[in-house]
Amino acid sequence: LDFKVAHGDDGQSSTKNGSSASSTTACFILVRDAGTGEADGVYKPSQRRWLDHDVYENRYGECIISREAQKSQKNGETKHGFVLGKGGRPLYGAKTEKFVIPTKNWKALQGQEPVPQISTFKTWSDACQHGAWYFMEEAKNAAKGGHWKVSLLMADRAFDCHTT
C-alpha cells in the first residue's frame, strides 16, 4: 500500500458497477493499542467527505481515517482501502473495496507496530463508553508502574468524548 492521505471535500468515486455509493451508514470508531500512540482515540465523522465516504477525525482533528484510492502501475486498475493518517502522513492502512471501515487486516505504513485494534459502533455513546473504559484502565496501569506522563495522556483520552 502506498496511499496518499487526502484532505479535501471534492473526491469522487463509484462502485464497480459504476453506481455512486454516496450513502454510508453512520459509524463511530475506537482506535487503540497503536504503536503510534497519537492514532489512539475515538473518531467521529467530520464535516468532510472523500471518495463518497465520510472522513473520520479524532478529538483534536489531528488524525483522520479516510477512504483512499490507488491506481496500479502494472494494470491501471484502481483499488480502494482506508487509511489512518496524521498531517498527510499515512500511518496505517487496510485494503478493501467495501464501504465499511475494516476492523481487521490493517497494516503499518509509516506508523509503528503494532497496528491498532479497530472497533466500530453504531452510536457515539457506545464508542465513548468503550473508549472511556479502555483508556481509564490504561491510565490506572500506567500509574501503577509510575509512568505518570502516560497515565495523564490515557486519562485525557478517557474523556475524549466528553470535551467535544
Backbone as JSON Lines, residues from 0, in Angstrom:
{"i":0,"aa":"L","n":[0.83,-1.19,0.0],"ca":[0.0,0.0,0.0],"c":[0.86,1.25,0.0]}
{"i":1,"aa":"D","n":[0.55,2.15,-0.84],"ca":[1.24,3.43,-0.87],"c":[0.19,4.51,-1.06]}
{"i":2,"aa":"F","n":[-0.69,4.64,-0.07],"ca":[-1.79,5.59,-0.16],"c":[-1.32,6.99,0.18]}
{"i":3,"aa":"K","n":[-1.99,7.96,-0.4],"ca":[-1.8,9.35,-0.04],"c":[-2.99,9.72,0.83]}
{"i":4,"aa":"V","n":[-2.74,10.2,2.02],"ca":[-3.83,10.61,2.88],"c":[-4.37,11.93,2.36]}
{"i":5,"aa":"A","n":[-5.6,11.91,1.93],"ca":[-6.19,13.08,1.27],"c":[-6.9,13.98,2.27]}
{"i":6,"aa":"H","n":[-6.83,15.24,2.02],"ca":[-7.53,16.24,2.82],"c":[-8.31,17.11,1.85]}
{"i":7,"aa":"G","n":[-9.61,16.96,1.85],"ca":[-10.41,17.76,0.94],"c":[-11.83,17.27,0.91]}
{"i":8,"aa":"D","n":[-12.64,17.91,0.14],"ca":[-14.04,17.52,0.1],"c":[-14.56,17.38,-1.32]}
{"i":9,"aa":"D","n":[-13.67,17.17,-2.27],"ca":[-14.13,17.09,-3.64],"c":[-13.81,15.74,-4.3]}
{"i":10,"aa":"G","n":[-13.46,14.71,-3.51],"ca":[-13.16,13.39,-4.06],"c":[-14.4,12.75,-4.64]}
{"i":11,"aa":"Q","n":[-14.23,11.99,-5.69],"ca":[-15.34,11.3,-6.33],"c":[-14.98,9.84,-6.48]}
{"i":12,"aa":"S","n":[-15.97,8.97,-6.41],"ca":[-15.75,7.55,-6.58],"c":[-17.02,6.9,-7.05]}
{"i":13,"aa":"S","n":[-16.91,5.72,-7.54],"ca":[-18.09,4.95,-7.89],"c":[-17.79,3.49,-7.58]}
{"i":14,"aa":"T","n":[-18.85,2.7,-7.47],"ca":[-18.67,1.29,-7.2],"c":[-18.27,0.59,-8.48]}
{"i":15,"aa":"K","n":[-17.96,-0.71,-8.38],"ca":[-17.52,-1.46,-9.55],"c":[-18.54,-1.44,-10.67]}
{"i":16,"aa":"N","n":[-19.83,-1.41,-10.33],"ca":[-20.84,-1.42,-11.39],"c":[-21.14,-0.01,-11.9]}
{"i":17,"aa":"G","n":[-20.37,0.98,-11.43],"ca":[-20.5,2.33,-11.94],"c":[-21.47,3.21,-11.18]}
{"i":18,"aa":"S","n":[-22.23,2.63,-10.25],"ca":[-23.18,3.45,-9.5],"c":[-22.48,4.13,-8.35]}
{"i":19,"aa":"S","n":[-22.96,5.27,-7.99],"ca":[-22.37,6.03,-6.89],"c":[-22.75,5.39,-5.57]}
{"i":20,"aa":"A","n":[-21.79,5.36,-4.65],"ca":[-22.04,4.81,-3.32],"c":[-22.04,5.95,-2.33]}
{"i":21,"aa":"S","n":[-22.92,6.9,-2.53],"ca":[-22.84,8.15,-1.77],"c":[-23.42,8.06,-0.37]}
{"i":22,"aa":"S","n":[-24.16,7.02,-0.05],"ca":[-24.7,6.95,1.31],"c":[-23.96,5.89,2.1]}
{"i":23,"aa":"T","n":[-23.45,6.27,3.25],"ca":[-22.79,5.34,4.14],"c":[-23.48,5.39,5.48]}
{"i":24,"aa":"T","n":[-23.44,4.28,6.19],"ca":[-24.07,4.2,7.5],"c":[-23.22,4.95,8.52]}
{"i":25,"aa":"A","n":[-23.87,5.66,9.41],"ca":[-23.15,6.37,10.47],"c":[-22.32,5.36,11.26]}
{"i":26,"aa":"C","n":[-21.11,5.78,11.6],"ca":[-20.18,4.89,12.27],"c":[-19.29,5.72,13.18]}
{"i":27,"aa":"F","n":[-18.99,5.17,14.33],"ca":[-18.07,5.79,15.27],"c":[-17.0,4.76,15.58]}
{"i":28,"aa":"I","n":[-15.76,5.19,15.7],"ca":[-14.63,4.27,15.71],"c":[-13.78,4.47,16.96]}
{"i":29,"aa":"L","n":[-13.39,3.34,17.56],"ca":[-12.43,3.35,18.65],"c":[-11.14,2.73,18.14]}
{"i":30,"aa":"V","n":[-10.06,3.49,18.21],"ca":[-8.74,3.03,17.8],"c":[-7.9,2.92,19.07]}
{"i":31,"aa":"R","n":[-7.31,1.73,19.27],"ca":[-6.5,1.54,20.48],"c":[-5.31,0.64,20.21]}
{"i":32,"aa":"D","n":[-4.34,0.71,21.07],"ca":[-3.14,-0.12,21.04],"c":[-2.27,0.09,19.82]}
{"i":33,"aa":"A","n":[-2.34,1.26,19.19],"ca":[-1.48,1.53,18.03],"c":[-0.06,1.8,18.49]}
{"i":34,"aa":"G","n":[0.91,1.32,17.72],"ca":[2.31,1.59,18.02],"c":[2.61,3.08,17.97]}
{"i":35,"aa":"T","n":[1.91,3.8,17.11],"ca":[2.0,5.26,17.06],"c":[0.83,5.78,17.89]}
{"i":36,"aa":"G","n":[1.12,6.15,19.13],"ca":[0.09,6.47,20.12],"c":[-0.87,7.58,19.75]}
{"i":37,"aa":"E","n":[-0.44,8.53,18.91],"ca":[-1.34,9.62,18.53],"c":[-2.56,9.12,17.77]}
{"i":38,"aa":"A","n":[-2.47,7.92,17.21],"ca":[-3.59,7.36,16.45],"c":[-4.71,6.87,17.36]}
{"i":39,"aa":"D","n":[-4.39,6.54,18.6],"ca":[-5.4,6.04,19.54],"c":[-6.43,7.11,19.85]}
{"i":40,"aa":"G","n":[-7.67,6.69,20.01],"ca":[-8.73,7.62,20.4],"c":[-10.07,7.23,19.79]}
{"i":41,"aa":"V","n":[-11.04,8.08,20.02],"ca":[-12.39,7.88,19.49],"c":[-12.56,8.81,18.3]}
{"i":42,"aa":"Y","n":[-13.05,8.27,17.2],"ca":[-13.21,9.01,15.95],"c":[-14.69,9.13,15.6]}
{"i":43,"aa":"K","n":[-15.04,10.3,15.07],"ca":[-16.41,10.53,14.61],"c":[-16.36,11.17,13.23]}
{"i":44,"aa":"P","n":[-17.47,11.1,12.49],"ca":[-17.47,11.73,11.16],"c":[-17.19,13.23,11.27]}
{"i":45,"aa":"S","n":[-16.33,13.72,10.4],"ca":[-16.03,15.16,10.36],"c":[-17.02,15.82,9.41]}
{"i":46,"aa":"Q","n":[-16.77,17.04,9.07],"ca":[-17.63,17.76,8.13],"c":[-17.24,17.49,6.68]}
{"i":47,"aa":"R","n":[-16.27,16.6,6.47],"ca":[-15.76,16.34,5.12],"c":[-16.14,14.95,4.64]}
{"i":48,"aa":"R","n":[-16.18,14.81,3.32],"ca":[-16.33,13.5,2.67],"c":[-15.22,13.38,1.63]}
{"i":49,"aa":"W","n":[-14.8,12.15,1.39],"ca":[-13.77,11.89,0.4],"c":[-14.08,10.55,-0.24]}
{"i":50,"aa":"L","n":[-14.07,10.5,-1.57],"ca":[-14.39,9.29,-2.31],"c":[-15.73,8.7,-1.87]}
{"i":51,"aa":"D","n":[-16.73,9.57,-1.78],"ca":[-18.1,9.18,-1.42],"c":[-18.21,8.53,-0.05]}
{"i":52,"aa":"H","n":[-17.32,8.87,0.86],"ca":[-17.37,8.3,2.21],"c":[-17.01,9.38,3.23]}
{"i":53,"aa":"D","n":[-17.58,9.26,4.43],"ca":[-17.22,10.19,5.5],"c":[-15.73,10.1,5.8]}
{"i":54,"aa":"V","n":[-15.16,11.22,6.2],"ca":[-13.81,11.27,6.76],"c":[-14.01,11.36,8.26]}
{"i":55,"aa":"Y","n":[-13.31,10.53,9.01],"ca":[-13.45,10.49,10.47],"c":[-12.25,11.17,11.1]}
{"i":56,"aa":"E","n":[-12.5,11.87,12.2],"ca":[-11.4,12.54,12.89],"c":[-11.48,12.27,14.38]}
{"i":57,"aa":"N","n":[-10.3,12.34,15.02],"ca":[-10.27,12.17,16.46],"c":[-10.53,13.51,17.14]}
{"i":58,"aa":"R","n":[-10.42,13.54,18.43],"ca":[-10.79,14.71,19.24],"c":[-10.19,16.02,18.74]}
{"i":59,"aa":"Y","n":[-8.95,16.01,18.41],"ca":[-8.28,17.24,18.02],"c":[-8.23,17.42,16.5]}
{"i":60,"aa":"G","n":[-8.74,16.46,15.76],"ca":[-8.7,16.53,14.31],"c":[-7.31,16.33,13.75]}
{"i":61,"aa":"E","n":[-6.38,15.86,14.6],"ca":[-5.0,15.66,14.16],"c":[-4.87,14.39,13.32]}
{"i":62,"aa":"C","n":[-5.63,13.37,13.67],"ca":[-5.6,12.12,12.92],"c":[-6.95,11.92,12.25]}
{"i":63,"aa":"I","n":[-6.91,11.37,11.05],"ca":[-8.14,11.1,10.33],"c":[-8.13,9.67,9.78]}
{"i":64,"aa":"I","n":[-9.32,9.16,9.51],"ca":[-9.48,7.9,8.79],"c":[-10.29,8.24,7.55]}
{"i":65,"aa":"S","n":[-9.74,7.9,6.39],"ca":[-10.42,8.25,5.14],"c":[-10.3,7.1,4.14]}
{"i":66,"aa":"R","n":[-11.28,7.05,3.24],"ca":[-11.25,6.08,2.14],"c":[-10.33,6.64,1.07]}
{"i":67,"aa":"E","n":[-9.46,5.8,0.54],"ca":[-8.47,6.24,-0.44],"c":[-8.47,5.3,-1.64]}
{"i":68,"aa":"A","n":[-7.96,5.79,-2.74],"ca":[-7.85,5.01,-3.98],"c":[-6.39,4.99,-4.43]}
{"i":69,"aa":"Q","n":[-6.0,3.89,-5.03],"ca":[-4.66,3.77,-5.57],"c":[-4.73,3.05,-6.9]}
{"i":70,"aa":"K","n":[-4.11,3.63,-7.9],"ca":[-4.1,3.04,-9.24],"c":[-2.85,2.2,-9.41]}
{"i":71,"aa":"S","n":[-3.03,0.97,-9.85],"ca":[-1.92,0.06,-10.08],"c":[-1.09,0.53,-11.28]}
{"i":72,"aa":"Q","n":[0.21,0.58,-11.11],"ca":[1.09,0.95,-12.22],"c":[1.21,-0.2,-13.22]}
{"i":73,"aa":"K","n":[0.95,-1.43,-12.76],"ca":[1.05,-2.6,-13.63],"c":[-0.1,-2.71,-14.62]}
{"i":74,"aa":"N","n":[-1.35,-2.6,-14.09],"ca":[-2.5,-2.84,-14.96],"c":[-3.49,-1.67,-15.02]}
{"i":75,"aa":"G","n":[-3.22,-0.59,-14.31],"ca":[-4.09,0.58,-14.34],"c":[-5.37,0.44,-13.54]}
{"i":76,"aa":"E","n":[-5.54,-0.69,-12.87],"ca":[-6.74,-0.92,-12.07],"c":[-6.68,-0.11,-10.78]}
{"i":77,"aa":"T","n":[-7.82,0.47,-10.39],"ca":[-7.89,1.25,-9.16],"c":[-8.41,0.37,-8.03]}
{"i":78,"aa":"K","n":[-7.68,0.35,-6.94],"ca":[-8.06,-0.39,-5.73],"c":[-8.32,0.62,-4.62]}
{"i":79,"aa":"H","n":[-9.16,0.23,-3.65],"ca":[-9.53,1.12,-2.56],"c":[-9.17,0.52,-1.21]}
{"i":80,"aa":"G","n":[-9.2,1.38,-0.22],"ca":[-8.96,0.97,1.15],"c":[-9.17,2.16,2.06]}
{"i":81,"aa":"F","n":[-8.9,1.95,3.33],"ca":[-8.98,3.03,4.31],"c":[-7.6,3.27,4.89]}
{"i":82,"aa":"V","n":[-7.32,4.54,5.18],"ca":[-6.04,4.93,5.74],"c":[-6.29,5.75,7.0]}
{"i":83,"aa":"L","n":[-5.51,5.44,8.02],"ca":[-5.49,6.25,9.23],"c":[-4.21,7.05,9.14]}
{"i":84,"aa":"G","n":[-4.33,8.37,9.09],"ca":[-3.16,9.2,8.89],"c":[-3.14,10.43,9.77]}
{"i":85,"aa":"K","n":[-1.99,11.06,9.79],"ca":[-1.81,12.3,10.56],"c":[-0.97,13.27,9.73]}
{"i":86,"aa":"G","n":[-1.49,14.48,9.54],"ca":[-0.75,15.52,8.84],"c":[-0.33,15.13,7.43]}
{"i":87,"aa":"G","n":[-1.18,14.38,6.73],"ca":[-0.86,13.96,5.38],"c":[0.03,12.74,5.3]}
{"i":88,"aa":"R","n":[0.39,12.18,6.44],"ca":[1.27,11.01,6.51],"c":[0.45,9.76,6.8]}
{"i":89,"aa":"P","n":[0.45,8.75,5.93],"ca":[-0.33,7.53,6.18],"c":[0.34,6.66,7.24]}
{"i":90,"aa":"L","n":[-0.33,6.47,8.37],"ca":[0.22,5.66,9.44],"c":[-0.13,4.18,9.27]}
{"i":91,"aa":"Y","n":[-1.41,3.91,9.02],"ca":[-1.9,2.53,8.89],"c":[-2.91,2.48,7.75]}
{"i":92,"aa":"G","n":[-3.01,1.33,7.1],"ca":[-3.95,1.19,6.0],"c":[-4.54,-0.21,5.95]}
{"i":93,"aa":"A","n":[-5.72,-0.31,5.36],"ca":[-6.4,-1.59,5.17],"c":[-7.04,-1.6,3.79]}
{"i":94,"aa":"K","n":[-6.71,-2.59,2.98],"ca":[-7.29,-2.72,1.64],"c":[-8.7,-3.28,1.75]}
{"i":95,"aa":"T","n":[-9.63,-2.67,1.04],"ca":[-10.99,-3.2,0.94],"c":[-11.75,-2.44,-0.14]}
{"i":96,"aa":"E","n":[-12.58,-3.13,-0.85],"ca":[-13.47,-2.49,-1.82],"c":[-14.81,-2.16,-1.18]}
{"i":97,"aa":"K","n":[-15.02,-2.62,0.04],"ca":[-16.28,-2.35,0.74],"c":[-16.28,-0.92,1.27]}
{"i":98,"aa":"F","n":[-17.47,-0.38,1.51],"ca":[-17.63,0.97,2.05],"c":[-17.78,0.95,3.56]}
{"i":99,"aa":"V","n":[-17.2,-0.04,4.2],"ca":[-17.3,-0.22,5.65],"c":[-15.89,-0.17,6.22]}
{"i":100,"aa":"I","n":[-15.7,0.56,7.32],"ca":[-14.4,0.62,7.96],"c":[-14.01,-0.79,8.41]}
{"i":101,"aa":"P","n":[-12.88,-1.32,7.94],"ca":[-12.49,-2.66,8.36],"c":[-12.01,-2.69,9.81]}
{"i":102,"aa":"T","n":[-12.32,-3.77,10.49],"ca":[-11.85,-3.93,11.87],"c":[-10.64,-4.87,11.94]}
{"i":103,"aa":"K","n":[-10.28,-5.46,10.8],"ca":[-9.14,-6.38,10.75],"c":[-8.29,-6.08,9.52]}
{"i":104,"aa":"N","n":[-7.13,-6.71,9.47],"ca":[-6.22,-6.65,8.32],"c":[-5.61,-5.28,8.06]}
{"i":105,"aa":"W","n":[-5.4,-4.5,9.12],"ca":[-4.7,-3.23,8.99],"c":[-3.2,-3.52,8.92]}
{"i":106,"aa":"K","n":[-2.49,-2.71,8.16],"ca":[-1.04,-2.84,8.01],"c":[-0.38,-1.52,8.39]}
{"i":107,"aa":"A","n":[0.82,-1.63,8.94],"ca":[1.6,-0.43,9.26],"c":[2.16,0.12,7.96]}
{"i":108,"aa":"L","n":[1.96,1.4,7.7],"ca":[2.55,2.08,6.55],"c":[3.73,2.89,7.07]}
{"i":109,"aa":"Q","n":[3.47,4.11,7.55],"ca":[4.53,4.9,8.17],"c":[4.37,4.94,9.68]}
{"i":110,"aa":"G","n":[3.41,4.19,10.2],"ca":[3.18,4.1,11.64],"c":[4.0,2.98,12.24]}
{"i":111,"aa":"Q","n":[4.16,3.01,13.54],"ca":[4.92,2.0,14.26],"c":[4.05,0.77,14.54]}
{"i":112,"aa":"E","n":[4.67,-0.39,14.58],"ca":[4.0,-1.61,15.03],"c":[3.8,-1.48,16.54]}
{"i":113,"aa":"P","n":[2.78,-2.1,17.09],"ca":[1.77,-2.92,16.45],"c":[0.7,-2.05,15.76]}
{"i":114,"aa":"V","n":[-0.01,-2.69,14.82],"ca":[-1.12,-2.0,14.17],"c":[-2.23,-1.84,15.19]}
{"i":115,"aa":"P","n":[-3.06,-0.83,15.03],"ca":[-4.12,-0.59,16.03],"c":[-5.22,-1.64,15.96]}
{"i":116,"aa":"Q","n":[-5.9,-1.77,17.08],"ca":[-7.14,-2.54,17.12],"c":[-8.26,-1.55,16.83]}
{"i":117,"aa":"I","n":[-9.12,-1.9,15.89],"ca":[-10.2,-1.03,15.44],"c":[-11.53,-1.65,15.83]}
{"i":118,"aa":"S","n":[-12.37,-0.88,16.5],"ca":[-13.74,-1.29,16.81],"c":[-14.68,-0.23,16.28]}
{"i":119,"aa":"T","n":[-15.8,-0.67,15.72],"ca":[-16.78,0.29,15.21],"c":[-18.07,0.15,16.01]}
{"i":120,"aa":"F","n":[-18.78,1.27,16.11],"ca":[-20.01,1.34,16.89],"c":[-21.06,2.11,16.1]}
{"i":121,"aa":"K","n":[-22.31,1.78,16.33],"ca":[-23.39,2.47,15.64],"c":[-23.75,3.79,16.3]}
{"i":122,"aa":"T","n":[-23.41,3.95,17.59],"ca":[-23.74,5.19,18.28],"c":[-22.49,5.81,18.9]}
{"i":123,"aa":"W","n":[-22.51,7.13,18.99],"ca":[-21.43,7.89,19.62],"c":[-21.29,7.49,21.08]}
{"i":124,"aa":"S","n":[-22.4,7.3,21.77],"ca":[-22.33,6.96,23.2],"c":[-21.68,5.61,23.43]}
{"i":125,"aa":"D","n":[-21.94,4.62,22.57],"ca":[-21.29,3.31,22.72],"c":[-19.78,3.43,22.5]}
{"i":126,"aa":"A","n":[-19.38,4.15,21.47],"ca":[-17.95,4.34,21.2],"c":[-17.27,5.04,22.37]}
{"i":127,"aa":"C","n":[-17.94,6.06,22.9],"ca":[-17.38,6.81,24.03],"c":[-17.28,5.96,25.28]}
{"i":128,"aa":"Q","n":[-18.31,5.19,25.55],"ca":[-18.31,4.35,26.75],"c":[-17.17,3.33,26.69]}
{"i":129,"aa":"H","n":[-17.03,2.64,25.57],"ca":[-15.95,1.66,25.44],"c":[-14.57,2.33,25.47]}
{"i":130,"aa":"G","n":[-14.46,3.49,24.83],"ca":[-13.2,4.22,24.85],"c":[-12.84,4.67,26.26]}
{"i":131,"aa":"A","n":[-13.81,5.2,26.98],"ca":[-13.55,5.68,28.34],"c":[-13.09,4.54,29.24]}
{"i":132,"aa":"W","n":[-13.78,3.41,29.16],"ca":[-13.37,2.24,29.97],"c":[-11.95,1.82,29.64]}
{"i":133,"aa":"Y","n":[-11.68,1.67,28.36],"ca":[-10.36,1.19,27.95],"c":[-9.25,2.17,28.37]}
{"i":134,"aa":"F","n":[-9.38,3.44,28.03],"ca":[-8.32,4.39,28.32],"c":[-8.15,4.64,29.82]}
{"i":135,"aa":"M","n":[-9.22,4.55,30.6],"ca":[-9.07,4.71,32.05],"c":[-8.31,3.52,32.65]}
{"i":136,"aa":"E","n":[-8.56,2.32,32.15],"ca":[-7.8,1.15,32.62],"c":[-6.32,1.31,32.25]}
{"i":137,"aa":"E","n":[-6.05,1.81,31.06],"ca":[-4.66,2.05,30.65],"c":[-4.01,3.1,31.56]}
{"i":138,"aa":"A","n":[-4.77,4.13,31.92],"ca":[-4.24,5.17,32.82],"c":[-3.91,4.57,34.19]}
{"i":139,"aa":"K","n":[-4.78,3.72,34.72],"ca":[-4.54,3.07,36.01],"c":[-3.29,2.19,35.95]}
{"i":140,"aa":"N","n":[-3.16,1.4,34.88],"ca":[-2.0,0.53,34.75],"c":[-0.71,1.32,34.64]}
{"i":141,"aa":"A","n":[-0.71,2.42,33.91],"ca":[0.48,3.26,33.8],"c":[0.84,3.88,35.15]}
{"i":142,"aa":"A","n":[-0.18,4.29,35.91],"ca":[0.07,4.89,37.22],"c":[0.68,3.87,38.19]}
{"i":143,"aa":"K","n":[0.21,2.64,38.12],"ca":[0.77,1.58,38.98],"c":[2.26,1.41,38.74]}
{"i":144,"aa":"G","n":[2.69,1.6,37.49],"ca":[4.11,1.47,37.15],"c":[4.88,2.77,37.3]}
{"i":145,"aa":"G","n":[4.23,3.83,37.76],"ca":[4.91,5.11,37.93],"c":[5.15,5.87,36.62]}
{"i":146,"aa":"H","n":[4.44,5.5,35.57],"ca":[4.58,6.18,34.27],"c":[3.54,7.31,34.21]}
{"i":147,"aa":"W","n":[3.87,8.43,34.83],"ca":[2.89,9.49,35.05],"c":[2.48,10.21,33.77]}
{"i":148,"aa":"K","n":[3.42,10.43,32.85],"ca":[3.05,11.08,31.59],"c":[2.05,10.23,30.8]}
{"i":149,"aa":"V","n":[2.33,8.93,30.73],"ca":[1.43,8.02,30.03],"c":[0.08,7.96,30.74]}
{"i":150,"aa":"S","n":[0.12,7.94,32.06],"ca":[-1.12,7.9,32.84],"c":[-1.98,9.13,32.56]}
{"i":151,"aa":"L","n":[-1.36,10.31,32.53],"ca":[-2.11,11.54,32.24],"c":[-2.65,11.54,30.81]}
{"i":152,"aa":"L","n":[-1.85,11.07,29.86],"ca":[-2.29,11.0,28.47],"c":[-3.49,10.07,28.32]}
{"i":153,"aa":"M","n":[-3.42,8.9,28.95],"ca":[-4.53,7.94,28.86],"c":[-5.77,8.46,29.57]}
{"i":154,"aa":"A","n":[-5.6,9.11,30.72],"ca":[-6.74,9.68,31.43],"c":[-7.4,10.77,30.57]}
{"i":155,"aa":"D","n":[-6.6,11.56,29.89],"ca":[-7.14,12.58,28.99],"c":[-7.92,11.94,27.85]}
{"i":156,"aa":"R","n":[-7.4,10.85,27.29],"ca":[-8.1,10.14,26.22],"c":[-9.43,9.56,26.71]}
{"i":157,"aa":"A","n":[-9.47,9.19,27.98],"ca":[-10.73,8.64,28.53],"c":[-11.86,9.65,28.49]}
{"i":158,"aa":"F","n":[-11.5,10.93,28.43],"ca":[-12.52,11.99,28.4],"c":[-12.68,12.59,27.0]}
{"i":159,"aa":"D","n":[-12.15,11.93,25.97],"ca":[-12.24,12.43,24.59],"c":[-13.65,12.85,24.22]}
{"i":160,"aa":"C","n":[-14.62,12.03,24.51],"ca":[-15.99,12.28,24.08],"c":[-16.69,13.35,24.89]}
{"i":161,"aa":"H","n":[-16.22,13.59,26.08],"ca":[-16.93,14.49,26.98],"c":[-16.46,15.92,26.87]}
{"i":162,"aa":"T","n":[-15.5,16.16,25.96],"ca":[-14.97,17.51,25.83],"c":[-15.17,18.06,24.42]}
{"i":163,"aa":"T","n":[-15.87,17.31,23.57],"ca":[-16.06,17.81,22.2],"c":[-17.51,18.15,21.95]}
